[in-house]
PDB file of C-alpha atoms and ligand atoms in Angstrom:
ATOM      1  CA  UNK A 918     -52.875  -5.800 -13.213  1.00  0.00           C
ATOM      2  CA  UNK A 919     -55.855  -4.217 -11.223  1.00  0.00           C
ATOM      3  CA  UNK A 920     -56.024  -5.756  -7.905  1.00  0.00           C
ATOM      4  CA  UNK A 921     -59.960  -6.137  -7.119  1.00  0.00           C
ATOM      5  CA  UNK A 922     -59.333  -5.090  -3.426  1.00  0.00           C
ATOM      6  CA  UNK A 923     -58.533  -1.981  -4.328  1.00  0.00           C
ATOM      7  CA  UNK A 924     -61.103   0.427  -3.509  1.00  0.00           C
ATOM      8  CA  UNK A 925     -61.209   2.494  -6.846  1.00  0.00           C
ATOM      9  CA  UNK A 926     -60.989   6.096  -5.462  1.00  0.00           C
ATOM     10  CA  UNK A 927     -57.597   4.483  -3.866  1.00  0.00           C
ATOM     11  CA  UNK A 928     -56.705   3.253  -7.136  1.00  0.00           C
ATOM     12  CA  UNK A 929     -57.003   6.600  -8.793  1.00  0.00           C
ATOM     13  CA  UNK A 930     -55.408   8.420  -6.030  1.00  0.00           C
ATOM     14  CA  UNK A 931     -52.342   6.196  -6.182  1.00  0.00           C
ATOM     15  CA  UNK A 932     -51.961   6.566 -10.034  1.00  0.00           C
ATOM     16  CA  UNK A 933     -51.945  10.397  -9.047  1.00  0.00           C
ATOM     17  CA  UNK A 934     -49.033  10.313  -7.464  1.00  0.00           C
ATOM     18  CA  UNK A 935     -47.076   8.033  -9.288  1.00  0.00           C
ATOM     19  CA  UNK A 936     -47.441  10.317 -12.086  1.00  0.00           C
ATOM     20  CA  UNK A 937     -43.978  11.841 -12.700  1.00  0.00           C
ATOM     21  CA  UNK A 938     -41.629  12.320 -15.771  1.00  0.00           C
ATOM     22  CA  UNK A 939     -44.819  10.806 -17.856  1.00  0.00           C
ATOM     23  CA  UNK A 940     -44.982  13.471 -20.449  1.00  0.00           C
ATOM     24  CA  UNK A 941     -47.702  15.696 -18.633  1.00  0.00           C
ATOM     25  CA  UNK A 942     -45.770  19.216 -19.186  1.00  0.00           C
ATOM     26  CA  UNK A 943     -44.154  18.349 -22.531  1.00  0.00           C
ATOM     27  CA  UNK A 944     -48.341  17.226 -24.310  1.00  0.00           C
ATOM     28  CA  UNK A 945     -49.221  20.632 -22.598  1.00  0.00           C
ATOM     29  CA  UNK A 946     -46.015  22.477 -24.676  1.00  0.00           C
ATOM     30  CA  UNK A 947     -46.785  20.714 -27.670  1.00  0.00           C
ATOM     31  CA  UNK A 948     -50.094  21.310 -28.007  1.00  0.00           C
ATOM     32  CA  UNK A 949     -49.943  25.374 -27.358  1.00  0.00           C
ATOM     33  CA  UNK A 950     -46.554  25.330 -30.012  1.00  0.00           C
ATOM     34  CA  UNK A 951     -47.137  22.267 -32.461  1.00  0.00           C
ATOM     35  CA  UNK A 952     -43.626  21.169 -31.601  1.00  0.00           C
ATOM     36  CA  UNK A 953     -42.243  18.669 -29.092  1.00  0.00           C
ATOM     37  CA  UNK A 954     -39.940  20.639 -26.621  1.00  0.00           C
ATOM     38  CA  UNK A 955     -36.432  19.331 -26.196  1.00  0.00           C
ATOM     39  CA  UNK A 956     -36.215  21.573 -22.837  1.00  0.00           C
ATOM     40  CA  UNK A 957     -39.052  20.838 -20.713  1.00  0.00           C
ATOM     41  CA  UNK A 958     -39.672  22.940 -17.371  1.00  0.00           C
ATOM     42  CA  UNK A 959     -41.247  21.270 -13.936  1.00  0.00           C
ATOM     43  CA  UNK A 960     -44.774  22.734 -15.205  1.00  0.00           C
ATOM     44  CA  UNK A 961     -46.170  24.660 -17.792  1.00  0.00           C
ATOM     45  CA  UNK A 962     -47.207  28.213 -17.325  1.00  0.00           C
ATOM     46  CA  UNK A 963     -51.192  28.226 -17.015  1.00  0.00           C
ATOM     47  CA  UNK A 964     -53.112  28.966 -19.879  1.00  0.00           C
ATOM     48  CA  UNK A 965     -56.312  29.340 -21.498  1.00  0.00           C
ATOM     49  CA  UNK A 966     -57.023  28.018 -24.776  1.00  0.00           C
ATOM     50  CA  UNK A 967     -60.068  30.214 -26.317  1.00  0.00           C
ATOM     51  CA  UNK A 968     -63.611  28.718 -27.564  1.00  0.00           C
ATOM     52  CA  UNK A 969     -63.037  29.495 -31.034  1.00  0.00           C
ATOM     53  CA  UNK A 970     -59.992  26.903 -32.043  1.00  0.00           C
ATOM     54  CA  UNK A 971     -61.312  24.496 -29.295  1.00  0.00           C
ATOM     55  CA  UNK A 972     -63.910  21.788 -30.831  1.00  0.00           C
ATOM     56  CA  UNK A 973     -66.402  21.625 -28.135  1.00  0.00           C
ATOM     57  CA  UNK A 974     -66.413  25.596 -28.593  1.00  0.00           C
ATOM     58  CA  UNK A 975     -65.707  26.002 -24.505  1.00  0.00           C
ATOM     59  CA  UNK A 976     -62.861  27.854 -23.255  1.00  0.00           C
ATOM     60  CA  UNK A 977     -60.499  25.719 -21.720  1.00  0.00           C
ATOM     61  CA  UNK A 978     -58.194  26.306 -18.885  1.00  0.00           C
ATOM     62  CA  UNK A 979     -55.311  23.854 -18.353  1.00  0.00           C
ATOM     63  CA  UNK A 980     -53.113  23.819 -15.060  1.00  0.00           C
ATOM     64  CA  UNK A 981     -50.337  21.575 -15.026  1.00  0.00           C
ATOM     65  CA  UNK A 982     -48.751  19.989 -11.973  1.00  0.00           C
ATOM     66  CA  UNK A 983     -45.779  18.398 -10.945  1.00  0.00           C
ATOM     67  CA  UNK A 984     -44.334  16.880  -7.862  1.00  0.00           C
ATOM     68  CA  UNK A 985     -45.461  14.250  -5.342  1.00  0.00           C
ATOM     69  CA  UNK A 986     -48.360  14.573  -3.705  1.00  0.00           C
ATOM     70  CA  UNK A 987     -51.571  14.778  -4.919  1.00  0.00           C
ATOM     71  CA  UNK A 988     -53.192  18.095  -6.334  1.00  0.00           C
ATOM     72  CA  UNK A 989     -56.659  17.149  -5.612  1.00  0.00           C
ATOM     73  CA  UNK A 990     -58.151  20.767  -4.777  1.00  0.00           C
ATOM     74  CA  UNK A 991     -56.681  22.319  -8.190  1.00  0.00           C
ATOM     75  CA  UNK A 992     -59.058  24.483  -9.702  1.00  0.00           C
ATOM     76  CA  UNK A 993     -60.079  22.699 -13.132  1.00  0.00           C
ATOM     77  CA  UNK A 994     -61.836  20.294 -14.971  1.00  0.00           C
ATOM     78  CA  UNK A 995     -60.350  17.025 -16.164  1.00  0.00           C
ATOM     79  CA  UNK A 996     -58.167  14.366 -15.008  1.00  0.00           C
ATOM     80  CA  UNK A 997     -56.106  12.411 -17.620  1.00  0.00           C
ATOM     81  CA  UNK A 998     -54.012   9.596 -16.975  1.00  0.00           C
ATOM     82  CA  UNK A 999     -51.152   8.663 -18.607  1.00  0.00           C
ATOM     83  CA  UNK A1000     -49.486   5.422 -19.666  1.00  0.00           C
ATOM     84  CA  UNK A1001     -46.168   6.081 -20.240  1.00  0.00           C
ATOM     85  CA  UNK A1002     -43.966   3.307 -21.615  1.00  0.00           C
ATOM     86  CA  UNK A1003     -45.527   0.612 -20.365  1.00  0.00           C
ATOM     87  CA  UNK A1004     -45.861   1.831 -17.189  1.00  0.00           C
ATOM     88  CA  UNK A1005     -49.301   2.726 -15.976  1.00  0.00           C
ATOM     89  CA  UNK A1006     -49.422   6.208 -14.359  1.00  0.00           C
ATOM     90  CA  UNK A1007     -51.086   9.406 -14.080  1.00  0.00           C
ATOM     91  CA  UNK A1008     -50.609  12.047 -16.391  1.00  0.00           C
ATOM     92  CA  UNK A1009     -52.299  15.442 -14.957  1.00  0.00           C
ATOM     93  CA  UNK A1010     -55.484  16.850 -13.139  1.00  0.00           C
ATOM     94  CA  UNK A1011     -57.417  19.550 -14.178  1.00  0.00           C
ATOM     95  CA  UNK A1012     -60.058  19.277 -11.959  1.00  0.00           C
ATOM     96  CA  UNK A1013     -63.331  20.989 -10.989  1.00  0.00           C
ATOM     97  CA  UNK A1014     -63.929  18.905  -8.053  1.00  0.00           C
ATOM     98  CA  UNK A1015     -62.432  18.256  -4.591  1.00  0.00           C
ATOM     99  CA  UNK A1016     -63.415  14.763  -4.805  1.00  0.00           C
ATOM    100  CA  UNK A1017     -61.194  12.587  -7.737  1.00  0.00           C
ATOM    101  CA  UNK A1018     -64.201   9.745  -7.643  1.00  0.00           C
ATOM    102  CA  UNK A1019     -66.826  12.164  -8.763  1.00  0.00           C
ATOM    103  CA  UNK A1020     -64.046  12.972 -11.875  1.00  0.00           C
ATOM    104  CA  UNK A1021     -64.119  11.637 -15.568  1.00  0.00           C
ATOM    105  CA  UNK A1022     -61.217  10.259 -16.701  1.00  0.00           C
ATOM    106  CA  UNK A1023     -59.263   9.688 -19.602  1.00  0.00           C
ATOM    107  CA  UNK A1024     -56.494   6.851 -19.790  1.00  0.00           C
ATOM    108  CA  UNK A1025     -53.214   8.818 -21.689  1.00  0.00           C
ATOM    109  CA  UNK A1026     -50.973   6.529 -23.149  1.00  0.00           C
ATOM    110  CA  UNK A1027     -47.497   8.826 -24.109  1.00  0.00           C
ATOM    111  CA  UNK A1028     -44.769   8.446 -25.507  1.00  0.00           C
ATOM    112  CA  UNK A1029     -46.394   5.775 -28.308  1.00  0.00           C
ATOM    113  CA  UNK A1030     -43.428   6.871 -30.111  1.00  0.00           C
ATOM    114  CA  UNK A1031     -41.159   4.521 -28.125  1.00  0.00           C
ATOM    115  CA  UNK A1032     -43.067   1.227 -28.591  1.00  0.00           C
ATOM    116  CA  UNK A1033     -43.938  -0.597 -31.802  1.00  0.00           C
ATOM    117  CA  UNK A1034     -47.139  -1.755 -30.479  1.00  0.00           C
ATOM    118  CA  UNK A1035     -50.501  -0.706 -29.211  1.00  0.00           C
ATOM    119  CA  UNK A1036     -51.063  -1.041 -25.431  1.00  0.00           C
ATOM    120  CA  UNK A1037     -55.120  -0.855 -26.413  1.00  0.00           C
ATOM    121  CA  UNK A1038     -55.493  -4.481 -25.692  1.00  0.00           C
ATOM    122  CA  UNK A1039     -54.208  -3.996 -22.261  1.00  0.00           C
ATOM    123  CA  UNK A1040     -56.462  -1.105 -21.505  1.00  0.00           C
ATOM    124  CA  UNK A1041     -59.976  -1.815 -22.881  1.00  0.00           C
ATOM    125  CA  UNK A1042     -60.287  -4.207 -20.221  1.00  0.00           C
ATOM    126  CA  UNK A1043     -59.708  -1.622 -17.635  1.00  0.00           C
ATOM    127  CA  UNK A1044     -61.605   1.011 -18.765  1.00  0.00           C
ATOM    128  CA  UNK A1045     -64.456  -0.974 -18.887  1.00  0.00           C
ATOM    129  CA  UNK A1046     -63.930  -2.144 -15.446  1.00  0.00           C
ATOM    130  CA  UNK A1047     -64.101   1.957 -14.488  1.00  0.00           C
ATOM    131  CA  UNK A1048     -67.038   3.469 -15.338  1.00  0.00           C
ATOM    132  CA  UNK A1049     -65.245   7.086 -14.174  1.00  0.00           C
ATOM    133  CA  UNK A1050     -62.530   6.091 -16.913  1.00  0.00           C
ATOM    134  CA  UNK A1051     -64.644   7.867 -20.534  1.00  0.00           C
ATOM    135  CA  UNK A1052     -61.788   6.980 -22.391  1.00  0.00           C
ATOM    136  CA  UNK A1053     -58.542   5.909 -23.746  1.00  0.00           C
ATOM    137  CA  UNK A1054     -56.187   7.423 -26.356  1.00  0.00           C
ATOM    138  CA  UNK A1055     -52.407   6.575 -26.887  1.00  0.00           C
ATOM    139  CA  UNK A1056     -50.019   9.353 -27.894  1.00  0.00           C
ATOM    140  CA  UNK A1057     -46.876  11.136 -28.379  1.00  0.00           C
ATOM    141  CA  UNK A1058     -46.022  14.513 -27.096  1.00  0.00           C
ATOM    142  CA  UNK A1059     -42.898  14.285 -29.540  1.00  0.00           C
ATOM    143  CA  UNK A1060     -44.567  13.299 -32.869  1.00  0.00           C
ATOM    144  CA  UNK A1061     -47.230  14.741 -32.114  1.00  0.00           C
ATOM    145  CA  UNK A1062     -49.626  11.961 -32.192  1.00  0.00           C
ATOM    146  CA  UNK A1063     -52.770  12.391 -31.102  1.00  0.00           C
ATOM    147  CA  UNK A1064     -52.545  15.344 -28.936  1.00  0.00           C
ATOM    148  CA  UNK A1065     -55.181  17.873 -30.214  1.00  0.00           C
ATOM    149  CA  UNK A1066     -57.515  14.494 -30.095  1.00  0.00           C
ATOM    150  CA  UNK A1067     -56.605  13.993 -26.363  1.00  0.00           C
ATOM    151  CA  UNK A1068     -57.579  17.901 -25.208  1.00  0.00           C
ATOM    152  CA  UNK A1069     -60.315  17.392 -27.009  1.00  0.00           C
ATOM    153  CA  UNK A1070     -61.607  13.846 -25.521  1.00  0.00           C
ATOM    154  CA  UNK A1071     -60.711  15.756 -21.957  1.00  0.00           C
ATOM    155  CA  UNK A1072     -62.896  18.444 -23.228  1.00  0.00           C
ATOM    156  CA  UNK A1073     -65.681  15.880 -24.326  1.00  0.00           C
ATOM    157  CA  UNK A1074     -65.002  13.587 -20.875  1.00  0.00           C
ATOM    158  CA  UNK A1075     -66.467  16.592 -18.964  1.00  0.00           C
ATOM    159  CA  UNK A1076     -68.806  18.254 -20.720  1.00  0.00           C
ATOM    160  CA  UNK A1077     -70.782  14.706 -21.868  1.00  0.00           C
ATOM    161  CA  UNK A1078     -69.516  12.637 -19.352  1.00  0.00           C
ATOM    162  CA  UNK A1079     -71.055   9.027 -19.606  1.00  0.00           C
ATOM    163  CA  UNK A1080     -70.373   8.196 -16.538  1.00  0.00           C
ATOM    164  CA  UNK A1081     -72.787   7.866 -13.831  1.00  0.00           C
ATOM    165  CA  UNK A1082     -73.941  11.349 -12.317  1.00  0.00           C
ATOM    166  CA  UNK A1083     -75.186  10.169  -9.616  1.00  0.00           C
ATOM    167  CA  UNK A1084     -73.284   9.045  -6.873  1.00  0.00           C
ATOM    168  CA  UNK A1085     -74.539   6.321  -4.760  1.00  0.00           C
ATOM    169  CA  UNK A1086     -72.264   6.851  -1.765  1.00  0.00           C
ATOM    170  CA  UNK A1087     -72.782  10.795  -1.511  1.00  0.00           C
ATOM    171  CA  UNK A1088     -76.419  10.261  -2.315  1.00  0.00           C
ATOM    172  CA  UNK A1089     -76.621  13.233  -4.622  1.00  0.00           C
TER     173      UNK A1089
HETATM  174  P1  GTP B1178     -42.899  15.898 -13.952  1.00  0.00           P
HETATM  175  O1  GTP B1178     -43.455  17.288 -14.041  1.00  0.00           O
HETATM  176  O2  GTP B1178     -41.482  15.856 -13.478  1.00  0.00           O
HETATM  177  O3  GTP B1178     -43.783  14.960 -13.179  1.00  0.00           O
HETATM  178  O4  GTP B1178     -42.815  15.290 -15.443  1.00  0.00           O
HETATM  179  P2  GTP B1178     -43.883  15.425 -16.615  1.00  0.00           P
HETATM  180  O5  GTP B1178     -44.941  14.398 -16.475  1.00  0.00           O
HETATM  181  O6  GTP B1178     -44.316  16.842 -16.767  1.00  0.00           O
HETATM  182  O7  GTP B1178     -43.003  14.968 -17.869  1.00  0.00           O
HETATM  183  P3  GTP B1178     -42.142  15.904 -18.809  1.00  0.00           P
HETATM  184  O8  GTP B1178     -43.013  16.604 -19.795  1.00  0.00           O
HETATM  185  O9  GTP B1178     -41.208  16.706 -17.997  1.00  0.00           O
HETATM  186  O10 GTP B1178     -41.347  14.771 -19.621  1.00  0.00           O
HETATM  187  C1  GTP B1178     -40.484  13.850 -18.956  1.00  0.00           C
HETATM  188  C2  GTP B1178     -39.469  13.310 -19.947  1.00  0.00           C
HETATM  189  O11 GTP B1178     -40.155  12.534 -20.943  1.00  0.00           O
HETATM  190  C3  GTP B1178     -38.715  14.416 -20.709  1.00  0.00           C
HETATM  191  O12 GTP B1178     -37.396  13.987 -20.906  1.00  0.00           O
HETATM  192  C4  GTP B1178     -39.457  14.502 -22.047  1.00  0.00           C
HETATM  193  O13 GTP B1178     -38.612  14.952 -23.097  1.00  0.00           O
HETATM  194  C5  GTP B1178     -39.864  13.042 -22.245  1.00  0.00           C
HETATM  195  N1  GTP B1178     -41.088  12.917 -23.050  1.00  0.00           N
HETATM  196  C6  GTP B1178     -42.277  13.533 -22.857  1.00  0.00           C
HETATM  197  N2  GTP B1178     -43.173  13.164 -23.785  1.00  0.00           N
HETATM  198  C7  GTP B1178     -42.542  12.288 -24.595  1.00  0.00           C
HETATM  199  C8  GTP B1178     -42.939  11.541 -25.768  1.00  0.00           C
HETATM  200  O14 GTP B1178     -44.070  11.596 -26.273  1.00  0.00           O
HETATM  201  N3  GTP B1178     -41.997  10.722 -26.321  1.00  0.00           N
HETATM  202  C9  GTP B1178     -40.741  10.618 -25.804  1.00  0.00           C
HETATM  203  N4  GTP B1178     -39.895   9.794 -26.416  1.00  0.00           N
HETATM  204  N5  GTP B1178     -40.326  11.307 -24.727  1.00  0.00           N
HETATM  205  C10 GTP B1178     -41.208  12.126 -24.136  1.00  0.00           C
HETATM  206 MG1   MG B1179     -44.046  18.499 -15.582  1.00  0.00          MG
END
């Protein structure tokens, strides 16, 4: 499931950009309106949610993104990954740096709603492989499982990263 030779920024990029139709815009809609969206567009409009209804009491800007390619540069501060039916992708970026290794992560598994069982088993072992990965939360954009929880782990995953901070190849 993780091949070893994989170098792990490679890893991360390539879950990037396999990261379509996983749920990314519609966990964006349903968070800001508490309802799942039948209609979903390419991307949600930017927004910023305000300190006072956010846990961590930081304002938080999220920037969705859509397409191939990877969005690396984008201006914000979180990547999230999604696992979306089984199939292991990348949800969204929201990114403060330029490079994706220096990045916590969160592993998003969407659409629960369509399985009967937990994929946690599957995951733990991953994310403990990762030290980048902080954590992992299943969800559903259309029940609304979980989805204040995940902003807020993104929140958490970046302002108490335990990750290293130090990066041994950049020597800073
Ligand atoms: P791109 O922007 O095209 O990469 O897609 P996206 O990752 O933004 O996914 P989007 O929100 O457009 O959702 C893709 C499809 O999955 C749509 O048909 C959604 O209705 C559906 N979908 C999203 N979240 C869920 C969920 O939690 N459960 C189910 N059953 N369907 C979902
Ligand atoms: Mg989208």
């Amino acid at each position: 499931f993780l091949p070893p030779m994989y170098l792990k920024k490679d890893f991360l990029l390539s879950l990037i950009r396999e990261a379509t139709r996983v749920g990314k815009t519609s966990l964006i809609m349903s968070l800001v309106s508490e309802e799942f969206p039948e209609e979903v567009p390419p991307r949600a409009e930017e927004i910023t949610i305000p300190a006072d209804v956010t846990p961590e009491r930081v304002p938080t800007h999220i920037v969705d993104y859509s397409g191939n390619g990877c969005a690396i540069h984008m201006a914000y501060a979180i990547l999230w990954h999604c696992l979306s039916c089984k199939q292991y992708k990348t949800c969204y970026i929201l990114a403060s740096s330029n490079d994706i290794s220096l990045l916590p992560l969160i592993l998003v598994g969407n659409k629960s709603d369509l399985v009967e069982y937990s994929s946690m088993e599957t995951i733990l072992p991953i994310m403990n492989q990762y030290t980048e990965i902080e954590t992992c939360v299943e969800c559903s954009a259309k029940n609304l499982k979980n989805i204040s929880e995940l902003f807020y782990y993104a929140q958490k995953a970046v302002l108490h990263p335990t990750g290293p901070l130090y990066c041994p190849e950049e020597k800073e």
